[in-house]
Amino acid sequence: MSVELELPVLKPTDFASDQDVRWCPGCGDYSILAQMKKVMPTLGIAREKIVFISGIGCSSRFPYYMNTYGLHTIHGRATAVATGLKTVRPDLNVWVITGDGDGLSIGGNHLMHCIRRNMDLNIILFNNRIYGLTKGQYSPTSPLGQRTKSTPMGAIDNPLHPLSIAIGAEATFVARSIDTNINHLGETLKRAAAHRGTSFVEVYQNCNVFNDGAWDYAKDRDTKADTTLELEHGKPLVFGKDRDKGIRLHGLEPEIVQLGKGINEDDLLFHDEKAAEPSLAYLLSRMRHEDGFPEPIGVFRSVDAPRYDALVNEQVELATKEKGPGDLDALFAGGETWTVQA
């Protein structure tokens, strides 16, 4: 007879480990950690069923600070390790913590394939547009012309845009939030956790030592209403301190319009996070402050699709049913074998 065990009521403090948090004072990582601890108790999942996996970087210290299981892996390979774990332990709730350097440079290939497979993972990418742990070199998301220790004359690489990469790989859940927008960040993490499939969340995160102020335009009280646009499913794209500006399509290009004088909300582009075709989500991911547009935050895309981890386990079950559990020794000895003579 099976007995249902009632889970203890957990609090955010129950998810805090006994490790000293070793990020620089004022780092945006603290905010992300705090919101993650607040979200965890709401999931109703035992700590023993939760795993945080990271690569290398400031963000990748995250597993040490969560009172769950965790793996601190090698540079760029967190998604590969998470893929293996989730495949053999589909009962676990798996989170990948990475950064713009770890996830988009050496880890870019692994990240892309994890997303296209639609593994049931939650990937949180901290984007501070710099390499922080290695002391201030430019990263794959650093803007053109940025002067860093490794680009004293200014960066000449065309930057990657994480959400465009994820949507291009047809991620089933894509979102963006900001480290200091704590309520929005917490709700975004909850949405990601509830999604079945790959959840990809980019967080604008400040490195106050090596790239301080990279996202000030999206965070400053006096500017953020005009430089960000909060996405709401089924709602028109309206923004501005007075909610008097919007985004509409001019052909295939977005354009900013002033509401009033013959233009109303019905003329604007309406957000549809459930659209099977990812073109709208991709268009939104290309709207950037440097081009004069507000940058969307919130959920860009949330759709259902087959999951790799579920499908591979279905194949294993079917093969076992049709052919039996298999024999490892017979497998090793089967096929073409030979003996090496001394």
XYZ file of C-alpha atoms in Angstrom, residues 2-270:
269
model
C 1.438 3.359 -1.009
C 1.317 6.206 1.463
C 1.107 9.820 0.351
C 3.554 11.892 2.374
C 2.548 15.464 3.029
C 5.281 17.923 2.101
C 6.398 20.284 4.847
C 5.492 23.922 4.359
C 8.672 25.563 3.118
C 9.752 29.182 3.352
C 12.297 31.166 1.289
C 14.810 30.799 4.121
C 14.572 27.014 3.789
C 16.161 27.357 0.352
C 19.140 29.360 1.630
C 22.296 27.270 2.007
C 24.887 27.699 4.750
C 27.456 29.088 2.280
C 28.679 32.678 2.385
C 27.441 34.469 -0.747
C 30.556 35.671 -2.540
C 29.385 38.182 -5.072
C 30.531 41.775 -5.100
C 28.412 44.091 -2.932
C 25.677 45.590 -5.096
C 25.778 42.845 -7.745
C 22.473 42.164 -9.497
C 22.914 38.459 -8.796
C 21.715 39.002 -5.229
C 18.300 40.093 -6.467
C 17.935 37.077 -8.753
C 18.933 34.751 -5.896
C 16.417 36.395 -3.540
C 13.564 36.062 -6.028
C 14.465 32.443 -6.768
C 14.286 31.622 -3.047
C 10.857 33.247 -2.891
C 9.584 31.310 -5.894
C 10.783 27.877 -4.798
C 8.285 27.359 -1.927
C 5.386 28.197 -4.259
C 6.196 25.241 -6.529
C 5.203 22.602 -3.983
C 8.269 20.509 -4.829
C 10.508 18.865 -2.225
C 14.029 20.284 -2.098
C 15.376 16.782 -2.773
C 13.663 16.898 -6.174
C 15.209 20.209 -7.248
C 18.603 20.575 -8.944
C 20.499 23.699 -9.977
C 23.207 23.184 -12.608
C 25.703 25.835 -13.679
C 28.812 26.280 -15.787
C 31.566 28.804 -15.048
C 31.179 32.473 -14.182
C 29.863 34.715 -11.437
C 26.325 33.474 -12.071
C 27.530 29.893 -11.862
C 28.141 30.125 -8.123
C 24.364 29.961 -7.799
C 24.087 26.236 -6.866
C 26.228 26.809 -3.753
C 23.688 29.276 -2.409
C 20.546 27.164 -2.878
C 19.677 24.514 -0.295
C 18.845 21.954 -2.970
C 20.913 19.554 -5.002
C 23.339 21.259 -7.352
C 26.106 20.700 -9.858
C 28.825 23.245 -10.654
C 30.055 21.916 -13.988
C 32.550 23.178 -16.563
C 32.529 26.154 -18.891
C 29.533 26.181 -21.210
C 28.452 22.597 -20.525
C 25.660 23.145 -18.000
C 22.895 22.488 -20.556
C 24.617 19.282 -21.714
C 24.867 17.985 -18.142
C 21.286 19.049 -17.434
C 20.098 17.237 -20.568
C 21.652 13.996 -19.347
C 20.276 14.350 -15.838
C 16.733 15.236 -16.889
C 16.676 12.379 -19.386
C 17.530 9.712 -16.810
C 15.690 11.406 -13.932
C 12.576 12.954 -15.454
C 11.084 13.289 -11.973
C 13.539 16.065 -11.067
C 12.906 19.812 -11.389
C 16.049 21.021 -13.152
C 17.303 24.608 -13.435
C 20.270 25.778 -15.498
C 21.998 28.965 -14.351
C 24.312 30.570 -16.888
C 25.633 33.927 -18.060
C 26.101 35.752 -21.359
C 29.709 34.552 -21.517
C 29.226 30.984 -20.298
C 26.005 30.339 -22.205
C 26.596 32.162 -25.484
C 30.308 31.722 -26.175
C 31.766 28.298 -25.392
C 28.291 27.086 -24.399
C 26.412 28.429 -27.397
C 26.278 25.142 -29.283
C 25.026 23.188 -26.265
C 22.474 25.883 -25.454
C 21.047 25.908 -28.967
C 20.598 22.136 -29.153
C 19.103 21.920 -25.675
C 16.519 24.520 -26.685
C 15.636 22.900 -30.017
C 15.121 19.553 -28.267
C 12.655 21.196 -25.891
C 14.097 19.570 -22.801
C 11.944 20.102 -19.728
C 14.458 22.507 -18.164
C 14.442 26.079 -16.897
C 17.394 28.070 -18.269
C 18.097 31.416 -16.619
C 20.698 33.517 -18.442
C 22.185 36.445 -16.500
C 23.148 39.097 -19.046
C 25.497 41.849 -17.861
C 27.241 42.318 -21.225
C 30.688 41.603 -19.743
C 32.913 38.832 -18.413
C 32.839 39.512 -14.686
C 34.610 36.528 -13.118
C 37.653 36.937 -15.375
C 37.711 40.654 -14.639
C 36.145 42.699 -17.393
C 36.684 41.321 -20.894
C 33.987 41.868 -23.523
C 31.349 39.160 -23.916
C 29.157 37.933 -26.807
C 26.486 40.480 -25.805
C 28.781 43.511 -25.419
C 27.662 46.301 -27.764
C 29.749 47.452 -30.705
C 32.393 49.931 -29.655
C 32.439 48.946 -25.985
C 35.868 49.497 -24.471
C 36.954 46.724 -22.135
C 40.228 45.189 -20.986
C 40.254 42.979 -24.063
C 38.873 45.623 -26.466
C 40.732 48.830 -25.549
C 39.902 50.324 -28.966
C 36.265 49.237 -28.783
C 34.528 45.922 -29.514
C 34.159 45.155 -33.212
C 32.147 41.909 -32.868
C 28.475 42.140 -33.764
C 26.721 41.281 -30.459
C 24.432 38.317 -30.014
C 20.926 38.863 -28.680
C 19.963 35.975 -26.389
C 16.220 35.976 -26.993
C 16.690 36.090 -30.764
C 18.957 33.039 -30.476
C 16.400 31.189 -28.341
C 13.452 32.036 -30.585
C 15.496 31.142 -33.675
C 15.992 27.702 -32.110
C 12.179 27.627 -31.601
C 12.188 27.749 -27.805
C 8.721 27.014 -26.444
C 8.982 29.534 -23.588
C 10.958 32.758 -23.874
C 10.934 35.664 -21.439
C 12.944 38.637 -20.237
C 13.077 40.442 -16.914
C 15.309 42.873 -15.010
C 17.182 42.260 -11.760
C 15.796 45.334 -9.974
C 12.178 44.819 -11.126
C 11.669 42.286 -8.363
C 7.940 41.669 -8.674
C 8.182 41.209 -12.427
C 11.225 38.960 -12.031
C 9.483 36.765 -9.468
C 6.384 36.343 -11.633
C 8.541 35.581 -14.675
C 10.389 32.827 -12.797
C 7.054 31.353 -11.702
C 5.823 31.322 -15.300
C 9.046 29.619 -16.396
C 8.745 26.978 -13.677
C 5.167 26.179 -14.669
C 6.053 25.601 -18.334
C 6.600 22.036 -19.534
C 9.510 22.164 -21.967
C 12.504 24.453 -22.242
C 11.959 27.744 -20.441
C 14.515 30.362 -21.439
C 14.658 33.551 -19.376
C 17.096 36.396 -19.963
C 17.643 38.670 -16.960
C 19.197 42.097 -17.424
C 21.703 42.004 -14.567
C 24.090 44.739 -13.497
C 27.812 44.159 -12.937
C 28.592 47.200 -10.813
C 32.354 46.581 -10.929
C 33.173 45.965 -14.596
C 30.122 47.250 -16.514
C 28.124 49.392 -14.144
C 25.021 51.005 -15.584
C 24.738 48.808 -18.691
C 20.951 48.676 -18.275
C 20.294 52.044 -16.605
C 17.974 53.121 -19.405
C 15.706 50.136 -18.608
C 15.912 50.557 -14.842
C 15.987 54.278 -14.099
C 12.734 55.599 -12.664
C 12.735 58.569 -15.014
C 13.346 56.618 -18.229
C 12.105 53.037 -17.905
C 8.486 53.811 -18.858
C 9.688 55.030 -22.249
C 12.512 52.522 -22.787
C 10.740 49.287 -21.814
C 7.428 47.743 -22.841
C 5.728 45.187 -20.611
C 4.191 42.419 -22.696
C 0.689 41.185 -21.871
C -0.926 38.361 -23.791
C -3.808 39.581 -25.932
C -3.090 43.245 -25.179
C -1.852 45.995 -27.546
C 1.766 47.111 -27.348
C 1.376 50.338 -25.382
C 4.119 52.103 -23.428
C 5.248 55.475 -22.137
C 4.925 57.330 -18.853
C 1.447 58.450 -19.900
C 0.643 55.219 -21.794
C 0.274 57.356 -24.898
C 2.635 55.562 -27.283
C 2.365 52.263 -29.074
C 3.895 49.900 -31.617
C 2.245 49.064 -34.909
C 3.459 47.325 -38.038
C 4.382 49.264 -41.155
C 4.661 46.470 -43.660
C 6.990 44.036 -41.914
C 8.670 46.705 -39.793
C 7.583 47.894 -36.340
C 7.134 51.603 -35.817
C 6.373 53.848 -32.853
C 3.164 55.877 -33.049
C 1.527 58.466 -30.822
C -1.953 57.537 -29.632
C -4.668 60.053 -30.413
C -5.281 62.166 -33.511
C -6.880 59.279 -35.349
C -4.683 56.492 -33.938
C -6.097 54.271 -31.186
C -5.149 50.995 -29.516
C -7.000 48.933 -32.125
C -4.456 50.121 -34.699
C -1.549 48.697 -32.718
C 0.187 45.357 -32.772
C -1.398 42.950 -30.265
